CSV table of C-alpha atoms in Angstrom, one decimal:
chain,number,residue,atom,x,y,z
B,1,MET,CA,44.0,-1.7,-24.1
B,2,PHE,CA,42.9,1.5,-22.3
B,3,THR,CA,41.8,-0.1,-19.1
B,4,GLN,CA,45.4,-0.5,-17.7
B,5,ASP,CA,44.9,-4.1,-16.5
B,6,ARG,CA,42.0,-3.3,-14.4
B,7,LYS,CA,39.1,-5.7,-14.1
B,8,VAL,CA,36.3,-4.1,-16.0
B,9,VAL,CA,32.8,-5.5,-16.3
B,10,VAL,CA,30.2,-4.0,-18.6
B,11,ILE,CA,26.7,-4.4,-17.1
B,12,ILE,CA,23.9,-4.4,-19.6
B,13,PRO,CA,20.4,-4.7,-18.0
B,14,ALA,CA,18.0,-6.1,-20.6
B,15,TYR,CA,14.3,-6.6,-20.7
B,16,ASN,CA,12.9,-8.1,-23.9
B,17,GLU,CA,15.7,-6.7,-26.1
B,18,GLN,CA,16.4,-9.8,-28.2
B,19,ASP,CA,16.8,-7.8,-31.4
B,20,SER,CA,19.3,-5.2,-30.3
B,21,ILE,CA,21.2,-7.0,-27.6
B,22,GLY,CA,23.5,-9.1,-29.8
B,23,LEU,CA,24.9,-6.2,-31.7
B,24,VAL,CA,25.5,-4.2,-28.5
B,25,ILE,CA,27.4,-7.2,-27.0
B,26,LYS,CA,29.5,-7.7,-30.0
B,27,GLN,CA,30.5,-4.1,-30.1
B,28,VAL,CA,31.5,-4.0,-26.4
B,29,LEU,CA,33.4,-7.3,-26.7
B,30,GLN,CA,35.8,-5.6,-29.1
B,31,TYR,CA,37.2,-3.8,-26.1
B,32,HIS,CA,38.1,-7.0,-24.3
B,33,CYS,CA,36.0,-6.5,-21.1
B,34,THR,CA,33.6,-8.9,-19.4
B,35,VAL,CA,30.1,-8.3,-20.6
B,36,LEU,CA,27.4,-9.2,-18.1
B,37,VAL,CA,23.9,-9.1,-19.3
B,38,ILE,CA,21.2,-9.1,-16.6
B,39,ASP,CA,18.1,-10.7,-18.3
B,40,ASP,CA,15.4,-9.1,-16.2
B,41,GLY,CA,12.8,-11.8,-16.5
B,42,SER,CA,12.4,-11.3,-20.3
B,43,SER,CA,9.6,-13.2,-22.0
B,44,ASP,CA,11.5,-13.3,-25.3
B,45,GLN,CA,14.9,-14.8,-26.2
B,46,THR,CA,17.0,-12.0,-24.7
B,47,GLY,CA,19.0,-14.4,-22.5
B,48,SER,CA,19.9,-16.9,-25.1
B,49,ALA,CA,20.6,-14.2,-27.7
B,50,ALA,CA,23.0,-12.5,-25.2
B,51,ALA,CA,24.8,-15.8,-24.5
B,52,LYS,CA,25.1,-16.6,-28.2
B,53,ALA,CA,26.8,-13.2,-28.7
B,54,GLY,CA,29.4,-14.1,-26.0
B,55,ALA,CA,28.1,-12.4,-23.0
B,56,GLU,CA,27.9,-13.8,-19.4
B,57,VAL,CA,24.2,-13.9,-18.6
B,58,ILE,CA,22.5,-13.7,-15.2
B,59,SER,CA,18.8,-14.6,-15.7
B,60,LEU,CA,16.6,-13.2,-13.0
B,61,PRO,CA,13.7,-15.5,-12.1
B,62,GLN,CA,11.3,-12.6,-12.1
B,63,ASN,CA,11.1,-9.0,-13.5
B,64,LEU,CA,12.6,-6.6,-10.9
B,65,GLY,CA,12.7,-3.4,-13.1
B,66,ILE,CA,15.7,-1.6,-14.2
B,67,GLY,CA,17.0,-0.7,-10.8
B,68,GLY,CA,16.9,-4.2,-9.4
B,69,ALA,CA,18.5,-5.5,-12.6
B,70,VAL,CA,21.4,-3.0,-12.5
B,71,GLN,CA,22.0,-3.6,-8.9
B,72,THR,CA,22.3,-7.3,-9.5
B,73,GLY,CA,25.2,-6.4,-11.8
B,74,TYR,CA,26.8,-4.2,-9.1
B,75,LEU,CA,26.4,-7.0,-6.6
B,76,PHE,CA,28.1,-9.4,-9.0
B,77,ALA,CA,30.9,-7.0,-9.7
B,78,PHE,CA,31.4,-6.5,-5.9
B,79,ARG,CA,31.5,-10.2,-5.2
B,80,HIS,CA,33.8,-11.0,-8.1
B,81,GLY,CA,36.3,-8.3,-7.4
B,82,TYR,CA,35.9,-6.0,-10.4
B,83,ASP,CA,37.6,-2.7,-10.2
B,84,ILE,CA,35.3,-0.9,-12.6
B,85,ALA,CA,31.7,-1.5,-13.5
B,86,VAL,CA,30.2,0.2,-16.6
B,87,GLN,CA,26.6,0.5,-17.3
B,88,VAL,CA,25.4,0.3,-20.9
B,89,ASP,CA,21.8,0.2,-22.2
B,90,ALA,CA,20.7,-2.8,-24.2
B,91,ASP,CA,18.9,-0.8,-26.8
B,92,GLY,CA,22.1,0.3,-28.6
B,93,GLN,CA,21.9,4.0,-27.9
B,94,HIS,CA,25.2,4.0,-26.2
B,95,LYS,CA,28.2,3.7,-28.4
B,96,PRO,CA,30.9,1.3,-27.1
B,97,ARG,CA,33.5,3.3,-28.9
B,98,GLU,CA,32.7,6.1,-26.4
B,99,LEU,CA,33.6,3.8,-23.6
B,100,HIS,CA,37.1,5.2,-23.0
B,101,LYS,CA,35.6,8.6,-22.4
B,102,ILE,CA,33.8,7.5,-19.3
B,103,LEU,CA,36.5,5.2,-18.2
B,104,GLN,CA,39.2,7.8,-18.4
B,105,PRO,CA,38.2,9.9,-15.2
B,106,LEU,CA,38.2,6.7,-13.2
B,107,LEU,CA,41.5,5.5,-14.5
B,108,ASP,CA,43.0,8.9,-13.7
B,109,GLY,CA,41.6,8.7,-10.2
B,110,GLU,CA,39.7,12.0,-11.0
B,111,ALA,CA,36.2,10.7,-10.1
B,112,ASP,CA,34.4,7.7,-8.5
B,113,LEU,CA,31.5,7.8,-10.8
B,114,ALA,CA,31.7,9.0,-14.4
B,115,LEU,CA,28.5,9.9,-16.3
B,116,GLY,CA,28.2,9.8,-20.1
B,117,SER,CA,26.2,13.0,-21.0
B,118,ARG,CA,24.2,14.0,-24.0
B,119,TYR,CA,23.9,17.6,-23.0
B,120,ILE,CA,27.1,18.8,-21.6
B,121,ALA,CA,28.5,19.8,-25.0
B,122,LYS,CA,26.9,20.0,-28.4
B,123,THR,CA,26.3,16.5,-29.7
B,124,SER,CA,24.1,15.1,-32.4
B,125,PHE,CA,21.5,13.9,-30.0
B,126,LYS,CA,18.0,15.2,-30.5
B,127,SER,CA,15.0,14.8,-28.2
B,128,SER,CA,11.5,16.1,-28.0
B,129,PHE,CA,10.4,19.3,-26.3
B,130,SER,CA,8.6,17.6,-23.4
B,131,ARG,CA,11.5,15.3,-22.8
B,132,ARG,CA,14.0,18.1,-22.7
B,133,THR,CA,11.8,20.1,-20.3
B,134,GLY,CA,11.7,17.1,-18.0
B,135,MET,CA,15.4,16.6,-18.2
B,136,ILE,CA,16.0,20.3,-17.3
B,137,LEU,CA,13.8,20.0,-14.3
B,138,LEU,CA,15.5,16.8,-13.1
B,139,SER,CA,18.9,18.5,-13.7
B,140,LEU,CA,17.9,21.5,-11.6
B,141,LEU,CA,16.7,19.3,-8.8
B,142,VAL,CA,19.7,17.1,-8.7
B,143,THR,CA,22.0,20.1,-8.9
B,144,MET,CA,20.2,21.5,-5.9
B,145,LEU,CA,20.3,18.3,-3.9
B,146,THR,CA,23.9,17.5,-4.6
B,147,GLY,CA,25.4,20.9,-4.9
B,148,GLN,CA,27.0,19.9,-8.1
B,149,ARG,CA,25.9,20.8,-11.6
B,150,ILE,CA,24.8,17.7,-13.4
B,151,TYR,CA,23.3,18.0,-16.8
B,152,ASP,CA,22.2,14.5,-18.0
B,153,THR,CA,20.8,13.0,-14.9
B,154,THR,CA,18.9,10.2,-16.6
B,155,SER,CA,21.8,8.9,-18.7
B,156,GLY,CA,22.2,5.2,-18.2
B,157,PHE,CA,25.8,5.2,-19.6
B,158,ARG,CA,28.1,5.4,-16.6
B,159,ALA,CA,31.2,4.0,-15.0
B,160,ALA,CA,31.7,3.2,-11.3
B,161,ASN,CA,34.9,2.4,-9.5
B,162,ARG,CA,35.2,0.0,-6.6
B,163,LYS,CA,34.0,2.3,-4.0
B,164,VAL,CA,30.7,3.1,-5.9
B,165,ILE,CA,30.3,-0.6,-6.8
B,166,GLU,CA,30.3,-1.4,-3.1
B,167,LEU,CA,27.9,1.4,-2.4
B,168,PHE,CA,25.5,0.4,-5.1
B,169,ALA,CA,25.7,-3.3,-4.4
B,170,HIS,CA,24.3,-2.5,-0.9
B,171,GLU,CA,21.9,0.3,-1.7
B,172,TYR,CA,20.3,1.2,-5.0
B,173,SER,CA,16.8,2.6,-5.8
B,174,THR,CA,14.6,0.0,-7.5
B,175,ASP,CA,12.1,2.4,-9.1
B,176,TYR,CA,13.9,5.5,-10.4
B,177,PRO,CA,17.5,4.5,-10.3
B,178,GLU,CA,19.4,6.7,-12.7
B,179,VAL,CA,18.6,10.0,-11.1
B,180,ASP,CA,18.4,8.7,-7.6
B,181,ALA,CA,21.8,6.9,-7.7
B,182,LEU,CA,23.6,10.3,-8.4
B,183,VAL,CA,22.1,11.8,-5.2
B,184,LEU,CA,22.9,8.6,-3.3
B,185,ALA,CA,26.5,8.6,-4.5
B,186,ARG,CA,27.1,12.3,-3.7
B,187,LYS,CA,25.6,11.8,-0.2
B,188,ASN,CA,28.1,9.2,0.4
B,189,GLY,CA,30.9,11.5,-0.7
B,190,MET,CA,31.5,10.1,-4.1
B,191,ARG,CA,33.0,12.3,-6.7
B,192,ILE,CA,31.0,12.5,-9.9
B,193,LYS,CA,32.3,13.6,-13.2
B,194,GLU,CA,30.1,14.2,-16.3
B,195,VAL,CA,31.7,13.7,-19.7
B,196,SER,CA,30.3,14.4,-23.1
B,197,VAL,CA,29.5,11.5,-25.3
B,198,GLU,CA,27.8,10.8,-28.5
B,199,MET,CA,24.6,8.8,-28.3
B,200,ASP,CA,22.2,7.3,-30.9
B,201,GLN,CA,18.5,7.1,-30.9
B,202,ARG,CA,17.3,3.6,-30.0
B,203,CYS,CA,18.0,1.2,-32.8
B,204,ALA,CA,15.3,-1.4,-31.9
B,205,GLY,CA,12.7,-2.1,-29.3
B,206,GLU,CA,10.8,0.4,-27.3
B,207,SER,CA,12.1,2.8,-24.7
B,208,SER,CA,10.5,2.3,-21.2
B,209,ILE,CA,10.1,6.1,-21.2
B,210,THR,CA,7.7,7.0,-24.0
B,211,PRO,CA,6.9,10.7,-24.6
B,212,PHE,CA,3.3,10.2,-23.1
B,213,ARG,CA,4.8,8.8,-19.9
B,214,SER,CA,7.7,11.2,-19.6
B,215,ALA,CA,5.8,13.8,-17.7
B,216,TYR,CA,4.5,11.2,-15.3
B,217,TYR,CA,8.0,9.7,-15.0
B,218,VAL,CA,9.5,13.1,-14.2
B,219,THR,CA,6.9,13.8,-11.5
B,220,LYS,CA,7.4,10.5,-9.9
B,221,VAL,CA,11.2,10.9,-9.9
B,222,ILE,CA,11.0,14.3,-8.4
B,223,LEU,CA,8.7,13.1,-5.6
B,224,ALA,CA,10.9,10.1,-5.0
B,225,LEU,CA,14.1,12.3,-4.7
B,226,LEU,CA,12.3,14.7,-2.4
B,227,VAL,CA,11.3,11.9,-0.2
B,228,ARG,CA,14.7,10.5,-0.2
B,229,SER,CA,16.2,13.8,0.8
B,230,LEU,CA,14.3,13.6,4.0
B,231,ARG,CA,16.4,10.6,4.9
B,232,SER,CA,19.7,11.1,6.7
B,233,VAL,CA,21.8,8.9,4.5
Y,1,MET,CA,-27.6,-3.5,28.8
Y,2,LYS,CA,-28.8,-2.3,25.4
Y,3,GLU,CA,-29.1,-4.9,22.7
Y,4,ILE,CA,-26.5,-3.2,20.5
Y,5,PHE,CA,-23.9,-3.5,23.2
Y,6,LEU,CA,-24.7,-7.1,23.6
Y,7,LEU,CA,-24.3,-7.6,19.9
Y,8,CYS,CA,-21.0,-5.7,20.0
Y,9,LEU,CA,-19.7,-7.9,22.8
Y,10,ILE,CA,-20.6,-11.0,20.9
Y,11,LEU,CA,-18.9,-9.7,17.7
Y,12,SER,CA,-15.8,-8.7,19.7
Y,13,ILE,CA,-15.5,-12.2,21.3
Y,14,GLY,CA,-16.1,-13.8,17.8
Y,15,PHE,CA,-13.3,-11.6,16.4
Y,16,ILE,CA,-10.9,-12.6,19.1
Y,17,LEU,CA,-11.7,-16.3,18.5
Y,18,VAL,CA,-11.1,-15.9,14.8
Y,19,VAL,CA,-7.7,-14.3,15.5
Y,20,ALA,CA,-6.9,-17.1,17.9
Y,21,GLY,CA,-8.0,-19.7,15.2
Y,22,LEU,CA,-5.7,-18.0,12.5
Y,23,VAL,CA,-2.7,-18.1,14.8
Y,24,HIS,CA,-3.5,-21.7,15.6
Y,25,LYS,CA,-3.5,-22.6,11.9
Y,26,LYS,CA,-0.4,-20.5,11.4
Y,27,LEU,CA,-2.1,-18.2,8.9
Y,28,LEU,CA,-1.2,-15.3,11.2
Y,29,ARG,CA,2.1,-14.7,12.9
Y,30,GLU,CA,2.0,-14.2,16.7
Y,31,GLN,CA,3.7,-10.9,16.3
Y,32,HIS,CA,0.9,-9.5,14.1
Y,33,ALA,CA,-1.8,-11.3,16.1
Y,34,ILE,CA,-1.0,-9.3,19.2
Y,35,LEU,CA,-2.1,-6.2,17.4
Y,36,TRP,CA,-5.5,-7.6,16.5
Y,37,LEU,CA,-5.9,-9.1,20.0
Y,38,ILE,CA,-5.4,-5.6,21.6
Y,39,PHE,CA,-7.9,-4.3,19.1
Y,40,GLY,CA,-10.4,-7.0,20.0
Y,41,ALA,CA,-9.9,-6.4,23.7
Y,42,GLY,CA,-10.5,-2.7,23.2
Y,43,MET,CA,-13.8,-3.5,21.5
Y,44,ILE,CA,-14.9,-5.7,24.4
Y,45,VAL,CA,-14.0,-3.0,27.0
Y,46,LEU,CA,-15.9,-0.3,25.0
Y,47,SER,CA,-19.0,-2.6,24.5
Y,48,THR,CA,-19.2,-3.7,28.1
Y,49,ASN,CA,-18.6,-0.2,29.6
Y,50,SER,CA,-20.8,1.9,27.4
Y,51,MET,CA,-20.7,4.8,29.9
Y,52,TRP,CA,-17.0,5.1,29.4
Y,53,LEU,CA,-17.6,6.1,25.8
Y,54,ASP,CA,-20.3,8.6,26.9
Y,55,ARG,CA,-18.1,10.1,29.5
Y,56,ILE,CA,-15.1,10.5,27.1
Y,57,ALA,CA,-17.4,11.9,24.5
Y,58,SER,CA,-18.8,14.6,26.9
Y,59,LEU,CA,-15.3,15.4,28.0
Y,60,LEU,CA,-14.3,16.0,24.4
Y,61,GLU,CA,-17.6,17.8,23.8
Y,62,VAL,CA,-18.7,15.3,21.2
Y,63,GLN,CA,-22.5,15.6,20.9
Y,64,TYR,CA,-23.1,12.2,19.5
Y,65,PRO,CA,-21.0,9.5,21.3
Y,66,PRO,CA,-21.1,6.9,18.5
Y,67,ALA,CA,-19.4,9.4,16.3
Y,68,LEU,CA,-16.4,9.3,18.7
Y,69,LEU,CA,-16.5,5.5,18.3
Y,70,PHE,CA,-16.3,5.8,14.5
Y,71,PHE,CA,-13.5,8.3,14.8
Y,72,ILE,CA,-11.4,5.9,17.0
Y,73,GLY,CA,-12.2,3.0,14.6
Y,74,ILE,CA,-11.1,4.9,11.6
Y,75,MET,CA,-7.9,6.1,13.3
Y,76,VAL,CA,-7.0,2.6,14.3
Y,77,CYS,CA,-7.7,1.3,10.8
Y,78,LEU,CA,-5.4,4.1,9.4
Y,79,VAL,CA,-2.6,3.2,11.7
Y,80,LEU,CA,-2.9,-0.5,10.8
Y,81,ILE,CA,-2.9,0.2,7.0
Y,82,LEU,CA,0.2,2.4,7.4
Y,83,TYR,CA,1.9,-0.4,9.4
Y,84,LEU,CA,1.0,-3.0,6.8
Y,85,THR,CA,2.4,-0.6,4.0
Y,86,VAL,CA,5.6,-0.5,6.0
Y,87,LEU,CA,5.7,-4.3,6.1
Y,88,VAL,CA,5.0,-4.5,2.4
Y,89,SER,CA,7.9,-2.2,1.6
Y,90,LYS,CA,10.2,-4.2,3.8
Y,91,LEU,CA,9.1,-7.4,2.1
Y,92,SER,CA,9.5,-6.1,-1.4
Y,93,GLY,CA,13.1,-5.0,-0.6
Y,94,ARG,CA,13.8,-8.5,0.6
Y,95,VAL,CA,12.2,-10.1,-2.4
Y,96,VAL,CA,14.4,-7.9,-4.7
Y,97,ARG,CA,17.5,-9.0,-2.8
Y,98,LEU,CA,16.5,-12.7,-2.9
Y,99,THR,CA,15.7,-12.5,-6.6
Y,100,GLN,CA,19.2,-11.1,-7.3
Y,101,GLU,CA,20.8,-13.7,-5.2
Y,102,VAL,CA,19.0,-16.5,-6.9
Y,103,GLY,CA,20.1,-15.0,-10.3
Y,104,ILE,CA,23.7,-14.8,-9.2
Y,105,LEU,CA,23.7,-18.4,-7.6
Y,106,LYS,CA,22.1,-19.9,-10.8
Y,107,TYR,CA,24.9,-18.2,-12.9
Y,108,GLU,CA,27.6,-19.5,-10.6
Y,109,GLU,CA,26.0,-23.0,-10.6
Y,110,ASP,CA,25.9,-23.0,-14.4
Y,111,LYS,CA,29.5,-22.0,-14.6
Y,112,ARG,CA,30.7,-24.8,-12.4
Y,113,GLU,CA,29.0,-27.5,-14.6
């Protein structure tokens, strides 16, 4: 097993993903880690589907949004003494067989936070023009704010070591967490490493970021980031 | 005393009584009530001393004294709204943390059984 006896938890935030969650969990369980699904107040059977597939399930009594759900996972990982927390989306776009790629920099002590990226090298991932433009804008902004070139800022496929788990358990953005968390981590002196991974298009359900909303999303994230950069920490 | 100032005075006193009543029924916390009481006291002062407003208005070269009153009123409202937004932000942060804690506690409880 590639985790070298370290306690690894895979956090899967899920909101109404009953159709795709089971498969994702089964794929991740092949790698013998704890799978923790945060059921973010789903109105469908996400929670029971996840439990049936063999995951640990924390059911939030109300919908918090992706940031609040993910943070629950980090809080759990922090309290229960996990060494590494991995974030995987419930929609099946992240491939569990790519897990070792984002774990490796942490196991080698090269980085505190490893980011699975679609763009750093040529991969088979395709996206729309509007979405790509937004991603480039966000990448530029994050690069500017952190002083480190980061390509795929919105990737939800990432691995955090104990230091980052502790940081995220205490502070995490509720509204636009993927991008914001990178800036937060860098501000706290964490080392981020971006590694190239293969990703799929969503296999079921609907992305929370539809093409129509992507421009709006990008604008809001940029504003939120700029507001955050006014803060001292 | 002009009728309008008398009306203002009655309204101000009524306002303070309402605030006091809300505190008494525990619908308003003392901490927030102080703000509204100060606001009410200000209203009483201005309505019983109408020449103050006139004097300040002429000092600031405001042609029409009631305009100054509107300006002060709007500014106070803005500050209050801002303060309330700060409170809401703080509260929503706390609700998120509580929700997370409840989720984790429920999970640990289920594990124990």
